[in-house]
Amino acid sequence: MTLRTILTFPDPLLRRKAHPVITFDNALQKFVDDMAETMYDAPGIGLAATQIGDPRQVIVVDISKGKEQKEFMPLINPKIISNEGRQIDEEGCLSVPELTSNVKRFKKIVVSYQDLQGEELELEAEDRFAVVLQHEIDHLYGILFLDHLSPLKRQLYKKKIKKMHPNGEGPP
Ligand code: NI
C-alpha cells in the first residue's frame, strides 16, 4: 500500500471530471488499498480518487468513526439515482483545509455503484451516511463543498488561502 498525497484547494485537478472504471482487476484493488491507507492516515471518513489526482470514478468511505469495527466500503462508478427530503449538516473536506460549514443536502438517497468485482449494486443511505456519499460523489464531478456555500463565505475562504500562500504555491 502506498500513501498518496491529497490535493488541496485551489489545485485545478480537483475540478476535473472523473471517468468510469471499465477494468476491474488487481490494479484497481491495489488502487483502492492506497485510497484506504490515505483516508485512514488523514484521518478522514471519505475520499474520492479526484482528491489524489486520479481521474477514475472511485470513492471510499468509512463512517464507523469511534466504533470498534471498521466499515470500509469502496464504491466504483457511484451515481445518485433517487433522492428524498433535505437536511443540513456540518461538512469539512481533506482538500479544503481549515474550513467547516453547514451544507444543505438530500436527506435520503439511493446510489447505484459497482463493487471491486464489477458487480452492479444499489444502496440506500440517509442522514450522515447520505451526506458523506453526496460529498464524495460531488468530488467526481469536480465539485467541492465550498461550491455549496454562499458567495461571501467562498470569497472569505479564498482570501484566507491566498494569505496563507501569498506566492500562489500550494500547501506543503
Ligand atoms: Ni471532500
mmCIF file of C-alpha atoms and ligand atoms in Angstrom:
data_model
loop_
_atom_site.group_PDB
_atom_site.id
_atom_site.type_symbol
_atom_site.label_atom_id
_atom_site.label_comp_id
_atom_site.label_asym_id
_atom_site.label_seq_id
_atom_site.Cartn_x
_atom_site.Cartn_y
_atom_site.Cartn_z
ATOM 1 C CA MET A 1 0.000 0.000 0.000
ATOM 2 C CA THR A 2 1.176 3.484 -0.771
ATOM 3 C CA LEU A 3 0.239 6.669 0.966
ATOM 4 C CA ARG A 4 -0.901 9.196 -1.644
ATOM 5 C CA THR A 5 -0.764 12.969 -1.497
ATOM 6 C CA ILE A 6 -4.136 14.655 -1.042
ATOM 7 C CA LEU A 7 -4.539 17.671 -3.305
ATOM 8 C CA THR A 8 -5.879 20.838 -1.751
ATOM 9 C CA PHE A 9 -7.859 23.822 -2.986
ATOM 10 C CA PRO A 10 -7.233 25.590 -5.358
ATOM 11 C CA ASP A 11 -5.458 22.754 -7.212
ATOM 12 C CA PRO A 12 -7.065 22.653 -10.693
ATOM 13 C CA LEU A 13 -7.046 18.821 -10.702
ATOM 14 C CA LEU A 14 -9.794 18.959 -8.070
ATOM 15 C CA ARG A 15 -12.019 20.431 -10.800
ATOM 16 C CA ARG A 16 -11.522 17.566 -13.245
ATOM 17 C CA LYS A 17 -14.496 15.316 -14.028
ATOM 18 C CA ALA A 18 -13.785 11.643 -13.384
ATOM 19 C CA HIS A 19 -14.417 8.926 -15.953
ATOM 20 C CA PRO A 20 -15.972 5.499 -15.378
ATOM 21 C CA VAL A 21 -13.896 2.487 -14.430
ATOM 22 C CA ILE A 22 -14.181 -0.248 -17.051
ATOM 23 C CA THR A 23 -11.428 -2.630 -15.948
ATOM 24 C CA PHE A 24 -11.934 -4.462 -12.662
ATOM 25 C CA ASP A 25 -8.564 -6.063 -11.963
ATOM 26 C CA ASN A 26 -5.787 -6.351 -9.379
ATOM 27 C CA ALA A 27 -4.554 -2.860 -10.221
ATOM 28 C CA LEU A 28 -7.956 -1.466 -9.192
ATOM 29 C CA GLN A 29 -7.803 -3.423 -5.922
ATOM 30 C CA LYS A 30 -4.318 -2.005 -5.277
ATOM 31 C CA PHE A 31 -5.513 1.492 -6.048
ATOM 32 C CA VAL A 32 -8.416 1.132 -3.594
ATOM 33 C CA ASP A 33 -5.952 -0.139 -0.956
ATOM 34 C CA ASP A 34 -3.905 3.040 -1.466
ATOM 35 C CA MET A 35 -7.040 5.128 -1.100
ATOM 36 C CA ALA A 36 -7.927 3.322 2.150
ATOM 37 C CA GLU A 37 -4.464 3.911 3.582
ATOM 38 C CA THR A 38 -4.558 7.569 2.564
ATOM 39 C CA MET A 39 -8.048 8.107 4.028
ATOM 40 C CA TYR A 40 -7.272 6.448 7.382
ATOM 41 C CA ASP A 41 -3.942 8.252 7.639
ATOM 42 C CA ALA A 42 -5.516 11.700 7.110
ATOM 43 C CA PRO A 43 -7.748 10.749 9.004
ATOM 44 C CA GLY A 44 -10.966 11.076 7.057
ATOM 45 C CA ILE A 45 -14.320 9.331 6.690
ATOM 46 C CA GLY A 46 -14.371 9.510 2.910
ATOM 47 C CA LEU A 47 -12.044 10.049 -0.036
ATOM 48 C CA ALA A 48 -12.568 10.422 -3.778
ATOM 49 C CA ALA A 49 -9.957 9.426 -6.372
ATOM 50 C CA THR A 50 -10.126 13.001 -7.686
ATOM 51 C CA GLN A 51 -8.553 14.170 -4.431
ATOM 52 C CA ILE A 52 -5.367 12.221 -5.119
ATOM 53 C CA GLY A 53 -5.205 13.322 -8.737
ATOM 54 C CA ASP A 54 -6.631 10.152 -10.265
ATOM 55 C CA PRO A 55 -9.353 10.555 -12.916
ATOM 56 C CA ARG A 56 -11.370 7.410 -12.124
ATOM 57 C CA GLN A 57 -14.872 7.275 -10.612
ATOM 58 C CA VAL A 58 -13.846 5.707 -7.320
ATOM 59 C CA ILE A 59 -14.735 6.715 -3.779
ATOM 60 C CA VAL A 60 -14.056 5.066 -0.435
ATOM 61 C CA VAL A 61 -15.973 5.677 2.777
ATOM 62 C CA ASP A 62 -15.933 4.571 6.396
ATOM 63 C CA ILE A 63 -18.295 6.349 8.740
ATOM 64 C CA SER A 64 -17.757 3.929 11.653
ATOM 65 C CA LYS A 65 -15.579 6.558 13.406
ATOM 66 C CA GLY A 66 -15.346 5.771 17.098
ATOM 67 C CA LYS A 67 -16.912 2.329 16.704
ATOM 68 C CA GLU A 68 -14.729 -0.715 17.164
ATOM 69 C CA GLN A 69 -15.487 -2.336 13.838
ATOM 70 C CA LYS A 70 -14.230 -0.637 10.684
ATOM 71 C CA GLU A 71 -16.834 -0.340 7.955
ATOM 72 C CA PHE A 72 -14.679 0.275 4.928
ATOM 73 C CA MET A 73 -16.507 0.451 1.645
ATOM 74 C CA PRO A 74 -15.236 1.199 -1.853
ATOM 75 C CA LEU A 75 -17.796 2.368 -4.427
ATOM 76 C CA ILE A 76 -16.851 2.203 -8.099
ATOM 77 C CA ASN A 77 -18.808 4.338 -10.607
ATOM 78 C CA PRO A 78 -21.261 5.603 -7.957
ATOM 79 C CA LYS A 79 -24.345 7.504 -9.065
ATOM 80 C CA ILE A 80 -27.243 9.001 -7.129
ATOM 81 C CA ILE A 81 -30.340 7.555 -8.770
ATOM 82 C CA SER A 82 -33.005 8.967 -6.465
ATOM 83 C CA ASN A 83 -33.308 11.390 -3.589
ATOM 84 C CA GLU A 84 -35.748 12.479 -0.923
ATOM 85 C CA GLY A 85 -36.021 15.358 1.563
ATOM 86 C CA ARG A 86 -33.401 17.822 2.741
ATOM 87 C CA GLN A 87 -31.003 18.073 5.679
ATOM 88 C CA ILE A 88 -28.353 20.493 6.842
ATOM 89 C CA ASP A 89 -25.166 19.109 8.380
ATOM 90 C CA GLU A 90 -21.661 20.365 9.035
ATOM 91 C CA GLU A 91 -19.054 19.349 6.476
ATOM 92 C CA GLY A 92 -15.333 19.571 6.093
ATOM 93 C CA CYS A 93 -13.004 18.225 3.435
ATOM 94 C CA LEU A 94 -9.414 16.959 3.386
ATOM 95 C CA SER A 95 -8.940 19.045 0.220
ATOM 96 C CA VAL A 96 -10.335 22.211 1.801
ATOM 97 C CA PRO A 97 -8.226 22.646 4.943
ATOM 98 C CA GLU A 98 -9.277 24.800 7.863
ATOM 99 C CA LEU A 99 -12.908 25.161 6.903
ATOM 100 C CA THR A 100 -16.087 23.521 8.097
ATOM 101 C CA SER A 101 -19.535 24.753 7.249
ATOM 102 C CA ASN A 102 -23.170 23.753 7.122
ATOM 103 C CA VAL A 103 -24.271 22.402 3.764
ATOM 104 C CA LYS A 104 -27.765 21.559 2.532
ATOM 105 C CA ARG A 105 -28.048 18.039 1.105
ATOM 106 C CA PHE A 106 -30.627 15.389 0.328
ATOM 107 C CA LYS A 107 -31.836 13.568 3.444
ATOM 108 C CA LYS A 108 -32.087 10.194 1.771
ATOM 109 C CA ILE A 109 -30.535 8.867 -1.420
ATOM 110 C CA VAL A 110 -30.291 5.698 -3.434
ATOM 111 C CA VAL A 111 -26.880 5.130 -5.005
ATOM 112 C CA SER A 112 -26.029 2.694 -7.762
ATOM 113 C CA TYR A 113 -22.416 1.554 -7.889
ATOM 114 C CA GLN A 114 -20.157 -1.380 -8.648
ATOM 115 C CA ASP A 115 -18.017 -3.338 -6.229
ATOM 116 C CA LEU A 116 -14.389 -4.336 -6.833
ATOM 117 C CA GLN A 117 -15.526 -7.330 -8.882
ATOM 118 C CA GLY A 118 -17.622 -5.108 -11.125
ATOM 119 C CA GLU A 119 -20.931 -6.377 -9.795
ATOM 120 C CA GLU A 120 -23.709 -3.761 -10.062
ATOM 121 C CA LEU A 121 -25.297 -2.932 -6.728
ATOM 122 C CA GLU A 122 -27.551 -0.373 -5.089
ATOM 123 C CA LEU A 123 -27.692 1.004 -1.599
ATOM 124 C CA GLU A 124 -29.960 3.303 0.353
ATOM 125 C CA ALA A 125 -28.391 5.888 2.637
ATOM 126 C CA GLU A 126 -29.769 8.538 4.926
ATOM 127 C CA ASP A 127 -28.611 11.192 7.390
ATOM 128 C CA ARG A 128 -24.813 11.392 7.912
ATOM 129 C CA PHE A 129 -24.030 8.468 5.581
ATOM 130 C CA ALA A 130 -26.049 10.162 2.822
ATOM 131 C CA VAL A 131 -24.108 13.396 3.406
ATOM 132 C CA VAL A 132 -20.742 11.662 3.091
ATOM 133 C CA LEU A 133 -21.766 9.896 -0.119
ATOM 134 C CA GLN A 134 -23.096 13.104 -1.697
ATOM 135 C CA HIS A 135 -19.909 14.938 -0.716
ATOM 136 C CA GLU A 136 -17.628 12.255 -2.212
ATOM 137 C CA ILE A 137 -19.699 11.806 -5.383
ATOM 138 C CA ASP A 138 -19.551 15.596 -5.856
ATOM 139 C CA HIS A 139 -15.737 15.304 -5.973
ATOM 140 C CA LEU A 140 -16.040 13.029 -9.021
ATOM 141 C CA TYR A 141 -17.742 15.918 -10.836
ATOM 142 C CA GLY A 142 -15.108 18.439 -9.774
ATOM 143 C CA ILE A 143 -17.414 19.928 -7.143
ATOM 144 C CA LEU A 144 -16.221 20.910 -3.655
ATOM 145 C CA PHE A 145 -18.443 21.526 -0.621
ATOM 146 C CA LEU A 146 -17.166 25.067 -0.896
ATOM 147 C CA ASP A 147 -19.294 25.440 -4.037
ATOM 148 C CA HIS A 148 -22.458 24.915 -1.981
ATOM 149 C CA LEU A 149 -21.689 27.877 0.302
ATOM 150 C CA SER A 150 -22.768 31.477 -0.163
ATOM 151 C CA PRO A 151 -20.573 33.585 -2.491
ATOM 152 C CA LEU A 152 -19.486 35.653 0.522
ATOM 153 C CA LYS A 153 -18.283 32.661 2.537
ATOM 154 C CA ARG A 154 -16.481 31.325 -0.517
ATOM 155 C CA GLN A 155 -14.769 34.666 -1.100
ATOM 156 C CA LEU A 156 -13.615 34.846 2.513
ATOM 157 C CA TYR A 157 -12.107 31.382 2.278
ATOM 158 C CA LYS A 158 -10.298 32.201 -0.965
ATOM 159 C CA LYS A 159 -8.799 35.279 0.691
ATOM 160 C CA LYS A 160 -7.673 33.225 3.682
ATOM 161 C CA ILE A 161 -5.963 30.681 1.410
ATOM 162 C CA LYS A 162 -4.251 33.458 -0.547
ATOM 163 C CA LYS A 163 -2.925 34.930 2.677
ATOM 164 C CA MET A 164 -1.573 31.533 3.737
ATOM 165 C CA HIS A 165 0.162 31.064 0.372
ATOM 166 C CA PRO A 166 0.962 34.538 -0.941
ATOM 167 C CA ASN A 167 3.089 33.286 -3.845
ATOM 168 C CA GLY A 168 0.392 31.035 -5.170
ATOM 169 C CA GLU A 169 2.153 27.805 -4.256
ATOM 170 C CA GLY A 170 0.074 25.096 -2.603
ATOM 171 C CA PRO A 171 0.425 23.994 0.996
ATOM 172 C CA PRO A 172 3.491 21.851 1.803
HETATM 173 NI NI NI B 1 -14.039 16.232 0.319
#
